[in-house]
Amino acid sequence: MPRVIPLPLTVLTLLLATSTAAAEPETDRLSRQVEATERAFAATMADRDHAAFTKFLSDEAVFFSGDSELRGKQQVADTWKAYFEEPDAPFSWEPQRVEVLDSGTLALSTGPVRNSSGELYAYFTSIWRLEENGEWKIIFDKGNRACEEPEAGN
């Protein structure tokens, strides 16, 4: 009969910790991908790079603009070009929360939008789709004005 050599407790603990880390849920990995994609998308505004902005748009993109919507990559790109014409960005945004479907095909990102002075004035919500080429493309985008905080005592 073969002899069993017991492993020290520290080795067993290390093996369990390693296998737990390797079993990270796929949605967590994809959430980090979408967050990085949203940050890169926002960087196009800060960098004043309209061409890079356009590369994040799905051909089917729908951006809500007031009471109407912009439909399709070209219409969104053409309308948003005005935001890239001045030397300084008129606003910035960053993801605060990202959720990915268990299927890993769609994701929602949302977070604050700040004016050029850094003041909060809106929140965005974007829906991203994982394309066949492995890239995340934005398919829906909607902003909502931020509510004013109530005064103390109200």
PDB file of C-alpha atoms in Angstrom:
ATOM      1  CA  MET A   1       0.000   0.000   0.000  1.00  0.00           C
ATOM      2  CA  PRO A   2       1.446   3.435  -0.952  1.00  0.00           C
ATOM      3  CA  ARG A   3       2.409   5.714   1.858  1.00  0.00           C
ATOM      4  CA  VAL A   4       0.486   9.039   2.093  1.00  0.00           C
ATOM      5  CA  ILE A   5       2.603  12.005   3.090  1.00  0.00           C
ATOM      6  CA  PRO A   6       0.528  14.734   4.763  1.00  0.00           C
ATOM      7  CA  LEU A   7       0.944  18.253   3.404  1.00  0.00           C
ATOM      8  CA  PRO A   8       1.611  21.037   5.871  1.00  0.00           C
ATOM      9  CA  LEU A   9      -1.420  23.187   6.656  1.00  0.00           C
ATOM     10  CA  THR A  10       0.144  26.276   5.050  1.00  0.00           C
ATOM     11  CA  VAL A  11       0.530  24.445   1.730  1.00  0.00           C
ATOM     12  CA  LEU A  12      -3.105  23.294   1.838  1.00  0.00           C
ATOM     13  CA  THR A  13      -4.253  26.830   2.636  1.00  0.00           C
ATOM     14  CA  LEU A  14      -2.246  28.212  -0.279  1.00  0.00           C
ATOM     15  CA  LEU A  15      -3.657  25.614  -2.677  1.00  0.00           C
ATOM     16  CA  LEU A  16      -7.239  26.409  -1.608  1.00  0.00           C
ATOM     17  CA  ALA A  17      -6.684  30.161  -1.913  1.00  0.00           C
ATOM     18  CA  THR A  18      -5.204  29.756  -5.390  1.00  0.00           C
ATOM     19  CA  SER A  19      -8.078  27.591  -6.617  1.00  0.00           C
ATOM     20  CA  THR A  20     -10.634  30.063  -5.189  1.00  0.00           C
ATOM     21  CA  ALA A  21      -8.955  33.008  -6.948  1.00  0.00           C
ATOM     22  CA  ALA A  22      -8.894  31.074 -10.225  1.00  0.00           C
ATOM     23  CA  ALA A  23     -12.628  30.446  -9.923  1.00  0.00           C
ATOM     24  CA  GLU A  24     -13.506  34.154 -10.186  1.00  0.00           C
ATOM     25  CA  PRO A  25     -16.940  34.555 -11.747  1.00  0.00           C
ATOM     26  CA  GLU A  26     -16.875  35.428 -15.437  1.00  0.00           C
ATOM     27  CA  THR A  27     -19.254  38.341 -14.827  1.00  0.00           C
ATOM     28  CA  ASP A  28     -16.673  39.963 -12.507  1.00  0.00           C
ATOM     29  CA  ARG A  29     -14.015  39.762 -15.216  1.00  0.00           C
ATOM     30  CA  LEU A  30     -16.412  41.140 -17.813  1.00  0.00           C
ATOM     31  CA  SER A  31     -17.541  43.925 -15.466  1.00  0.00           C
ATOM     32  CA  ARG A  32     -13.946  45.061 -15.156  1.00  0.00           C
ATOM     33  CA  GLN A  33     -13.644  44.954 -18.969  1.00  0.00           C
ATOM     34  CA  VAL A  34     -16.737  47.127 -19.392  1.00  0.00           C
ATOM     35  CA  GLU A  35     -15.548  49.551 -16.710  1.00  0.00           C
ATOM     36  CA  ALA A  36     -12.206  49.893 -18.507  1.00  0.00           C
ATOM     37  CA  THR A  37     -14.036  50.364 -21.817  1.00  0.00           C
ATOM     38  CA  GLU A  38     -16.282  53.075 -20.330  1.00  0.00           C
ATOM     39  CA  ARG A  39     -13.218  54.846 -18.888  1.00  0.00           C
ATOM     40  CA  ALA A  40     -11.465  54.691 -22.275  1.00  0.00           C
ATOM     41  CA  PHE A  41     -14.640  56.011 -23.923  1.00  0.00           C
ATOM     42  CA  ALA A  42     -14.748  58.928 -21.455  1.00  0.00           C
ATOM     43  CA  ALA A  43     -11.039  59.590 -22.065  1.00  0.00           C
ATOM     44  CA  THR A  44     -11.844  60.392 -25.700  1.00  0.00           C
ATOM     45  CA  MET A  45     -13.667  63.513 -24.479  1.00  0.00           C
ATOM     46  CA  ALA A  46     -10.805  64.565 -22.200  1.00  0.00           C
ATOM     47  CA  ASP A  47      -8.313  63.885 -25.013  1.00  0.00           C
ATOM     48  CA  ARG A  48     -10.510  65.781 -27.512  1.00  0.00           C
ATOM     49  CA  ASP A  49     -10.373  62.765 -29.854  1.00  0.00           C
ATOM     50  CA  HIS A  50     -13.631  62.515 -31.786  1.00  0.00           C
ATOM     51  CA  ALA A  51     -12.314  59.763 -34.075  1.00  0.00           C
ATOM     52  CA  ALA A  52     -11.555  57.575 -31.036  1.00  0.00           C
ATOM     53  CA  PHE A  53     -14.999  58.388 -29.576  1.00  0.00           C
ATOM     54  CA  THR A  54     -16.647  57.141 -32.753  1.00  0.00           C
ATOM     55  CA  LYS A  55     -14.859  53.758 -32.555  1.00  0.00           C
ATOM     56  CA  PHE A  56     -16.778  52.902 -29.364  1.00  0.00           C
ATOM     57  CA  LEU A  57     -20.177  53.357 -31.051  1.00  0.00           C
ATOM     58  CA  SER A  58     -22.189  50.397 -32.289  1.00  0.00           C
ATOM     59  CA  ASP A  59     -23.584  50.787 -35.792  1.00  0.00           C
ATOM     60  CA  GLU A  60     -27.001  50.559 -34.085  1.00  0.00           C
ATOM     61  CA  ALA A  61     -26.257  53.089 -31.323  1.00  0.00           C
ATOM     62  CA  VAL A  62     -29.155  55.067 -29.892  1.00  0.00           C
ATOM     63  CA  PHE A  63     -28.326  58.139 -27.786  1.00  0.00           C
ATOM     64  CA  PHE A  64     -31.190  59.960 -26.117  1.00  0.00           C
ATOM     65  CA  SER A  65     -30.964  63.698 -26.611  1.00  0.00           C
ATOM     66  CA  GLY A  66     -33.665  65.707 -24.859  1.00  0.00           C
ATOM     67  CA  ASP A  67     -37.054  64.608 -26.160  1.00  0.00           C
ATOM     68  CA  SER A  68     -35.626  62.880 -29.219  1.00  0.00           C
ATOM     69  CA  GLU A  69     -32.990  60.321 -29.975  1.00  0.00           C
ATOM     70  CA  LEU A  70     -29.975  60.022 -32.206  1.00  0.00           C
ATOM     71  CA  ARG A  71     -30.076  56.779 -34.169  1.00  0.00           C
ATOM     72  CA  GLY A  72     -27.103  55.021 -35.644  1.00  0.00           C
ATOM     73  CA  LYS A  73     -23.368  55.470 -35.352  1.00  0.00           C
ATOM     74  CA  GLN A  74     -23.164  58.206 -37.978  1.00  0.00           C
ATOM     75  CA  GLN A  75     -25.904  60.398 -36.511  1.00  0.00           C
ATOM     76  CA  VAL A  76     -24.476  60.089 -32.991  1.00  0.00           C
ATOM     77  CA  ALA A  77     -20.947  60.820 -34.239  1.00  0.00           C
ATOM     78  CA  ASP A  78     -22.069  63.799 -36.316  1.00  0.00           C
ATOM     79  CA  THR A  79     -24.098  65.348 -33.485  1.00  0.00           C
ATOM     80  CA  TRP A  80     -21.455  64.749 -30.803  1.00  0.00           C
ATOM     81  CA  LYS A  81     -18.700  66.256 -32.966  1.00  0.00           C
ATOM     82  CA  ALA A  82     -19.658  69.700 -31.622  1.00  0.00           C
ATOM     83  CA  TYR A  83     -18.633  68.584 -28.101  1.00  0.00           C
ATOM     84  CA  PHE A  84     -15.087  67.995 -29.382  1.00  0.00           C
ATOM     85  CA  GLU A  85     -14.515  71.329 -31.142  1.00  0.00           C
ATOM     86  CA  GLU A  86     -13.459  73.497 -28.192  1.00  0.00           C
ATOM     87  CA  PRO A  87      -9.960  73.066 -26.690  1.00  0.00           C
ATOM     88  CA  ASP A  88     -11.411  72.080 -23.294  1.00  0.00           C
ATOM     89  CA  ALA A  89     -13.935  69.323 -22.674  1.00  0.00           C
ATOM     90  CA  PRO A  90     -17.385  70.676 -21.762  1.00  0.00           C
ATOM     91  CA  PHE A  91     -18.015  67.711 -19.435  1.00  0.00           C
ATOM     92  CA  SER A  92     -16.583  64.431 -18.189  1.00  0.00           C
ATOM     93  CA  TRP A  93     -18.022  61.169 -16.931  1.00  0.00           C
ATOM     94  CA  GLU A  94     -16.894  58.017 -15.160  1.00  0.00           C
ATOM     95  CA  PRO A  95     -18.478  54.666 -14.397  1.00  0.00           C
ATOM     96  CA  GLN A  96     -19.625  54.213 -10.827  1.00  0.00           C
ATOM     97  CA  ARG A  97     -21.435  50.902 -11.256  1.00  0.00           C
ATOM     98  CA  VAL A  98     -21.254  48.214 -13.915  1.00  0.00           C
ATOM     99  CA  GLU A  99     -23.471  45.142 -14.215  1.00  0.00           C
ATOM    100  CA  VAL A 100     -23.106  42.384 -16.813  1.00  0.00           C
ATOM    101  CA  LEU A 101     -25.721  39.804 -17.765  1.00  0.00           C
ATOM    102  CA  ASP A 102     -24.843  36.230 -16.801  1.00  0.00           C
ATOM    103  CA  SER A 103     -24.726  35.495 -20.549  1.00  0.00           C
ATOM    104  CA  GLY A 104     -21.887  38.028 -20.805  1.00  0.00           C
ATOM    105  CA  THR A 105     -23.381  39.696 -23.867  1.00  0.00           C
ATOM    106  CA  LEU A 106     -24.838  42.945 -22.474  1.00  0.00           C
ATOM    107  CA  ALA A 107     -23.707  45.310 -19.757  1.00  0.00           C
ATOM    108  CA  LEU A 108     -24.993  48.445 -18.092  1.00  0.00           C
ATOM    109  CA  SER A 109     -22.715  51.184 -16.803  1.00  0.00           C
ATOM    110  CA  THR A 110     -23.817  54.249 -14.901  1.00  0.00           C
ATOM    111  CA  GLY A 111     -22.191  57.113 -13.086  1.00  0.00           C
ATOM    112  CA  PRO A 112     -21.785  60.844 -12.619  1.00  0.00           C
ATOM    113  CA  VAL A 113     -21.328  63.482 -15.309  1.00  0.00           C
ATOM    114  CA  ARG A 114     -19.433  66.604 -14.283  1.00  0.00           C
ATOM    115  CA  ASN A 115     -19.288  69.981 -15.989  1.00  0.00           C
ATOM    116  CA  SER A 116     -16.002  71.630 -16.961  1.00  0.00           C
ATOM    117  CA  SER A 117     -15.663  72.971 -13.397  1.00  0.00           C
ATOM    118  CA  GLY A 118     -15.953  69.469 -11.960  1.00  0.00           C
ATOM    119  CA  GLU A 119     -19.445  70.001 -10.530  1.00  0.00           C
ATOM    120  CA  LEU A 120     -21.947  67.148 -10.690  1.00  0.00           C
ATOM    121  CA  TYR A 121     -24.788  68.016 -13.019  1.00  0.00           C
ATOM    122  CA  ALA A 122     -26.046  64.714 -14.455  1.00  0.00           C
ATOM    123  CA  TYR A 123     -25.850  60.935 -14.396  1.00  0.00           C
ATOM    124  CA  PHE A 124     -25.405  58.733 -17.446  1.00  0.00           C
ATOM    125  CA  THR A 125     -26.631  55.226 -18.108  1.00  0.00           C
ATOM    126  CA  SER A 126     -25.112  53.271 -20.979  1.00  0.00           C
ATOM    127  CA  ILE A 127     -25.781  49.806 -22.318  1.00  0.00           C
ATOM    128  CA  TRP A 128     -22.870  47.999 -23.938  1.00  0.00           C
ATOM    129  CA  ARG A 129     -22.956  44.919 -26.179  1.00  0.00           C
ATOM    130  CA  LEU A 130     -20.127  42.432 -26.615  1.00  0.00           C
ATOM    131  CA  GLU A 131     -19.597  42.199 -30.369  1.00  0.00           C
ATOM    132  CA  GLU A 132     -18.469  39.094 -32.250  1.00  0.00           C
ATOM    133  CA  ASN A 133     -14.942  40.518 -32.522  1.00  0.00           C
ATOM    134  CA  GLY A 134     -14.694  40.619 -28.694  1.00  0.00           C
ATOM    135  CA  GLU A 135     -15.039  44.413 -28.396  1.00  0.00           C
ATOM    136  CA  TRP A 136     -17.636  46.155 -26.246  1.00  0.00           C
ATOM    137  CA  LYS A 137     -19.680  48.716 -28.226  1.00  0.00           C
ATOM    138  CA  ILE A 138     -22.172  51.168 -26.802  1.00  0.00           C
ATOM    139  CA  ILE A 139     -25.710  50.597 -28.046  1.00  0.00           C
ATOM    140  CA  PHE A 140     -27.792  52.865 -25.756  1.00  0.00           C
ATOM    141  CA  ASP A 141     -26.885  56.016 -23.849  1.00  0.00           C
ATOM    142  CA  LYS A 142     -29.081  58.278 -21.750  1.00  0.00           C
ATOM    143  CA  GLY A 143     -28.274  61.117 -19.404  1.00  0.00           C
ATOM    144  CA  ASN A 144     -30.453  62.512 -16.641  1.00  0.00           C
ATOM    145  CA  ARG A 145     -29.981  65.788 -14.811  1.00  0.00           C
ATOM    146  CA  ALA A 146     -28.804  65.358 -11.236  1.00  0.00           C
ATOM    147  CA  CYS A 147     -31.280  66.375  -8.552  1.00  0.00           C
ATOM    148  CA  GLU A 148     -30.232  69.177  -6.281  1.00  0.00           C
ATOM    149  CA  GLU A 149     -29.423  68.078  -2.769  1.00  0.00           C
ATOM    150  CA  PRO A 150     -32.005  69.266  -0.235  1.00  0.00           C
ATOM    151  CA  GLU A 151     -30.913  71.979   2.171  1.00  0.00           C
ATOM    152  CA  ALA A 152     -30.154  70.924   5.741  1.00  0.00           C
ATOM    153  CA  GLY A 153     -33.343  70.495   7.765  1.00  0.00           C
ATOM    154  CA  ASN A 154     -35.561  69.834   4.711  1.00  0.00           C
TER     155      ASN A 154
END
